[in-house]
Amino acid sequence: MSRMTDKVAVVTGGAGGIGAATASLMKSQGAEVIICDLHTSEGEKIAGDLRSTFHALDVSQEDQWARCLRGVEQRFGRIDVLVNGAGIEGELNEGAPDGMSLLQWRKVMSVNLDGTFLGCREVLPIMRRVKQGSIVNISSIASYYPTVQNAAYGASKAGVTQLTKSVAAQGALDGNRIRCNSIHPGLIETRMLDRIFDTLKQRGGDEPRSREDEFKSRIPLGGAGQPDDVANLALFLACDESRYITGAEFLVDGGWRLLR
C-alpha cells in the first residue's frame, strides 16, 4: 500500500536517527522525499540509498530555509509535508538554569525552536497555494517536565509544542486545510541519546548500575524505543488518514509519562 503517493515531503534532521527513519518510511510509501541536514556526507549517502534528494540546511538560518524550500517548490511544484526533525540536546555539563551561558541557551533555541518556527513560516505560503498540507513537529517528552540539567532543551521543546498549536489554528482558520501536530518522543535509540547517557555515566562514576539502565527500567513497556516507532507516527500524521487531526500532541514514550 502506498500511503503517500504523489506527495512531496521535506524532512529536516534527515541524516540520522528519527529523521532518517522517517525519510526512509515515507519514501517506501510513495513520497518524493527531500532530506535536509547540516551533516552533508551522511545526508547525501542516505539520500543516495533512497534515491531521494538532499539539501544542506542549517535550520537556524533564515536565508537557507527560504532558498531550500523555494528550490523544492520550483522542482516539484508543491510541498505537501514538512517534518521539523532537526534538533540538538545542548550542553549537559553546564545546562542548569544558573550554570548556562546565554550563548549556550541561544544555540539550543536557534536550532530547536527558531528552526521549527522558520520551517513553519516558510512552508505555510507554499502549502496555501495547494490549499492543504501537513506539518509534523518533533517536540519531546522533556516539554512536560523540569529539565534541571538541560534547561534550554526542555524550554525549546515546550516552545515547539505551543508553536504547533498556533500554526495549527492559523492553518485551519484561514480556510486552508494545513494541519500541524507535534510528536513527543521519550527515550529513543539515537546518537543524541547515546551522547546524553555517555555524559550521565561520566558524572556517575563507578555506580553499580548505570544511569542508562536506571532510566530504561522506568519505562512500562520496557527499554528504549526505536526511530521507526516515531517514524510510523510521523507517517500517519503526514498522510490523508489523519486528515481530521490538527493541533494535537502525541507521546511515543513506552508509557513513561504514566508513572511520572
Coordinates of C-alpha atoms in Angstrom, one line a residue:
M1 CA 0.0 0.0 0.0
S2 CA 1.3 3.4 -0.9
R3 CA 0.0 5.9 1.6
M4 CA 1.9 8.9 0.3
T5 CA 1.8 8.5 -3.5
D6 CA 2.4 11.9 -5.3
K7 CA 3.2 13.7 -2.0
V8 CA 6.3 15.8 -1.6
A9 CA 7.9 15.6 1.8
V10 CA 10.7 17.7 3.3
V11 CA 12.4 16.1 6.4
T12 CA 14.9 18.1 8.4
G13 CA 17.4 16.2 10.6
G14 CA 17.2 13.5 8.0
A15 CA 20.8 12.4 8.1
G16 CA 20.3 10.1 11.1
G17 CA 18.0 8.8 13.9
I18 CA 14.3 9.7 13.7
G19 CA 14.7 11.9 10.7
A20 CA 16.4 9.2 8.6
A21 CA 13.9 6.6 9.7
T22 CA 11.0 9.0 8.7
A23 CA 12.5 9.8 5.4
S24 CA 13.0 6.1 4.6
L25 CA 9.5 5.2 5.6
M26 CA 7.8 8.0 3.7
K27 CA 9.9 7.1 0.6
S28 CA 8.7 3.5 0.9
Q29 CA 5.1 4.7 0.9
G30 CA 5.4 6.6 -2.4
A31 CA 6.5 10.1 -1.3
E32 CA 9.1 12.2 -3.1
V33 CA 11.4 12.9 -0.1
I34 CA 13.8 15.8 0.3
I35 CA 16.3 15.1 3.1
C36 CA 17.7 18.2 4.8
D37 CA 20.6 18.3 7.3
L38 CA 23.8 20.0 8.2
H39 CA 25.7 16.7 8.0
T40 CA 26.3 16.6 4.3
S41 CA 28.1 13.4 3.9
E42 CA 25.7 11.3 6.0
G43 CA 22.7 13.1 4.4
E44 CA 23.9 12.6 0.8
K45 CA 24.6 8.9 1.5
I46 CA 21.1 8.3 2.9
A47 CA 19.5 10.3 0.0
G48 CA 21.5 8.2 -2.5
D49 CA 20.4 5.0 -0.9
L50 CA 16.8 6.1 -1.0
R51 CA 17.1 7.6 -4.5
S52 CA 15.9 10.9 -3.0
T53 CA 17.1 14.5 -2.9
F54 CA 19.5 16.0 -0.3
H55 CA 19.7 19.7 0.6
A56 CA 22.3 21.0 3.0
L57 CA 20.4 23.1 5.5
D58 CA 21.2 24.9 8.8
V59 CA 17.7 25.2 10.2
S60 CA 18.7 28.2 12.3
Q61 CA 19.5 30.3 9.2
E62 CA 16.5 32.2 7.7
D63 CA 18.0 32.6 4.2
Q64 CA 18.9 28.9 3.9
W65 CA 15.3 28.0 4.7
A66 CA 13.9 30.3 2.1
R67 CA 16.4 29.1 -0.6
C68 CA 15.8 25.4 0.2
L69 CA 12.0 25.4 0.1
R70 CA 11.9 27.7 -2.9
G71 CA 14.1 25.3 -4.7
V72 CA 11.9 22.3 -3.7
E73 CA 8.8 24.1 -4.9
Q74 CA 10.3 25.1 -8.2
R75 CA 11.5 21.5 -8.8
F76 CA 8.4 19.5 -7.6
G77 CA 5.7 22.1 -7.9
R78 CA 4.5 21.8 -4.3
I79 CA 5.3 20.7 -0.7
D80 CA 2.7 18.5 1.0
V81 CA 4.6 17.6 4.1
L82 CA 7.2 19.2 6.4
V83 CA 8.8 17.2 9.2
N84 CA 10.7 19.5 11.5
G85 CA 13.0 16.9 13.0
A86 CA 16.3 18.7 13.4
G87 CA 17.4 19.2 17.0
I88 CA 20.3 19.3 19.4
E89 CA 20.5 18.4 23.1
G90 CA 22.8 21.2 24.2
E91 CA 25.4 21.2 26.9
L92 CA 24.5 18.8 29.7
N93 CA 27.5 19.6 31.9
E94 CA 26.6 23.2 32.2
G95 CA 22.9 23.1 31.4
A96 CA 21.3 24.1 34.7
P97 CA 19.5 27.5 34.7
D98 CA 22.2 29.1 36.8
G99 CA 25.1 27.5 35.0
M100 CA 24.3 28.0 31.4
S101 CA 25.7 30.9 29.4
L102 CA 23.4 33.0 27.2
L103 CA 25.4 31.7 24.2
Q104 CA 24.7 28.1 25.1
W105 CA 21.0 28.9 25.6
R106 CA 20.7 30.7 22.3
K107 CA 22.4 27.9 20.4
V108 CA 19.8 25.3 21.5
M109 CA 17.0 27.7 20.9
S110 CA 18.2 28.6 17.5
V111 CA 18.1 25.0 16.3
N112 CA 15.2 23.5 18.2
L113 CA 12.7 26.4 18.4
D114 CA 13.9 29.0 15.8
G115 CA 14.5 26.3 13.3
T116 CA 11.0 24.9 13.8
F117 CA 9.5 28.4 13.6
L118 CA 11.3 29.2 10.4
G119 CA 10.3 25.9 8.8
C120 CA 6.6 26.5 9.6
R121 CA 6.8 30.1 8.4
E122 CA 8.5 29.4 5.1
V123 CA 6.3 26.4 4.2
L124 CA 2.9 27.9 5.0
P125 CA 2.7 30.1 1.9
I126 CA 3.7 27.1 -0.3
M127 CA 1.1 24.9 1.2
R128 CA -1.5 27.6 0.9
R129 CA -1.0 27.6 -2.9
V130 CA -2.3 24.0 -3.0
K131 CA -4.7 24.6 0.0
Q132 CA -3.5 21.7 2.0
G133 CA -0.5 20.3 3.9
S134 CA 0.7 18.6 7.0
I135 CA 3.5 19.9 9.3
V136 CA 4.9 17.4 11.8
N137 CA 7.0 19.0 14.6
I138 CA 9.2 16.8 16.7
S139 CA 9.0 18.0 20.3
S140 CA 9.9 15.8 23.3
I141 CA 8.6 14.3 26.4
A142 CA 11.0 16.8 28.0
S143 CA 8.5 19.5 27.2
Y144 CA 6.3 18.2 30.1
Y145 CA 8.8 18.0 32.9
P146 CA 11.5 20.2 34.6
T147 CA 14.9 19.6 32.9
V148 CA 17.1 21.0 35.6
Q149 CA 20.4 19.8 34.0
N150 CA 19.3 20.8 30.5
A151 CA 17.0 23.8 30.8
A152 CA 17.4 25.1 27.3
Y153 CA 16.4 21.8 25.7
G154 CA 13.2 21.4 27.8
A155 CA 12.3 25.0 27.2
S156 CA 12.9 24.8 23.5
K157 CA 10.7 21.7 23.1
A158 CA 7.9 23.3 25.2
G159 CA 8.1 26.2 22.8
V160 CA 7.7 23.8 19.9
T161 CA 4.6 22.4 21.5
Q162 CA 2.9 25.8 21.8
L163 CA 4.1 26.9 18.4
T164 CA 2.5 23.8 16.9
K165 CA -0.9 24.8 18.2
S166 CA -0.6 28.3 16.9
V167 CA 0.3 27.1 13.5
A168 CA -2.5 24.5 13.5
A169 CA -5.0 27.2 14.4
Q170 CA -3.9 29.5 11.6
G171 CA -3.7 26.7 9.1
A172 CA -7.3 25.7 9.7
L173 CA -9.0 29.0 10.4
D174 CA -7.7 30.8 7.2
G175 CA -9.7 28.4 5.1
N176 CA -6.9 26.1 4.1
R177 CA -6.5 22.5 5.3
I178 CA -3.0 22.9 6.6
R179 CA -2.6 20.7 9.6
C180 CA 0.2 20.9 12.3
N181 CA 0.8 18.3 15.0
S182 CA 3.6 17.5 17.5
I183 CA 5.3 14.2 18.4
H184 CA 6.8 13.8 21.8
P185 CA 9.4 11.0 21.9
G186 CA 10.6 9.6 25.1
L187 CA 13.9 7.5 25.2
I188 CA 14.6 6.6 21.6
E189 CA 17.8 4.8 20.5
T190 CA 19.6 7.6 18.6
R191 CA 23.0 9.2 18.6
M192 CA 21.6 12.0 20.7
L193 CA 20.5 9.5 23.4
D194 CA 23.9 7.9 23.3
R195 CA 25.6 11.2 23.9
I196 CA 23.3 12.0 26.8
F197 CA 23.9 8.7 28.5
D198 CA 27.7 9.0 28.0
T199 CA 27.6 12.3 29.9
L200 CA 25.5 10.9 32.7
K201 CA 27.8 7.9 33.1
Q202 CA 30.8 10.2 33.3
R203 CA 29.0 12.1 36.1
G204 CA 28.0 9.0 38.0
G205 CA 31.5 7.5 38.3
D206 CA 31.6 3.8 39.3
E207 CA 27.9 3.3 40.1
P208 CA 26.9 -0.4 40.4
R209 CA 24.1 0.2 38.0
S210 CA 24.4 2.6 35.0
R211 CA 22.2 5.6 34.7
E212 CA 21.1 4.2 31.3
D213 CA 19.7 1.0 32.9
E214 CA 18.1 3.1 35.6
F215 CA 16.2 5.3 33.1
K216 CA 15.2 2.4 30.9
S217 CA 13.9 0.4 33.9
R218 CA 11.3 3.1 34.5
I219 CA 9.6 2.6 31.2
P220 CA 6.4 0.4 31.5
L221 CA 6.8 -1.2 28.0
G222 CA 10.4 -1.9 28.8
G223 CA 13.6 -0.3 27.3
A224 CA 14.0 2.5 24.8
G225 CA 12.1 2.8 21.6
Q226 CA 13.5 2.7 18.1
P227 CA 13.5 5.6 15.5
D228 CA 10.9 3.6 13.5
D229 CA 8.5 3.9 16.4
V230 CA 8.4 7.7 15.9
A231 CA 8.6 7.4 12.1
N232 CA 5.4 5.3 11.9
L233 CA 3.5 8.0 13.8
A234 CA 5.0 10.8 11.6
L235 CA 3.9 8.9 8.5
F236 CA 0.3 8.6 9.9
L237 CA 0.2 12.4 10.6
A238 CA 1.6 13.2 7.2
C239 CA -0.8 11.1 5.1
D240 CA -4.5 11.5 4.5
E241 CA -5.5 9.0 7.2
S242 CA -5.1 11.8 9.7
R243 CA -6.9 14.5 7.7
Y244 CA -9.2 15.4 10.7
I245 CA -6.3 15.7 13.2
T246 CA -4.6 19.0 13.9
G247 CA -3.1 20.8 16.9
A248 CA -2.6 17.5 18.8
E249 CA 0.2 16.2 20.9
F250 CA 1.3 12.5 20.5
L251 CA 3.5 10.7 23.0
V252 CA 5.9 7.9 21.8
D253 CA 7.4 7.0 25.2
G254 CA 6.6 3.4 26.1
G255 CA 4.2 4.7 28.8
W256 CA 6.9 6.6 30.7
R257 CA 4.6 9.5 31.4
L258 CA 2.1 7.2 33.1
L259 CA 4.4 6.8 36.0
R260 CA 5.8 10.3 36.3

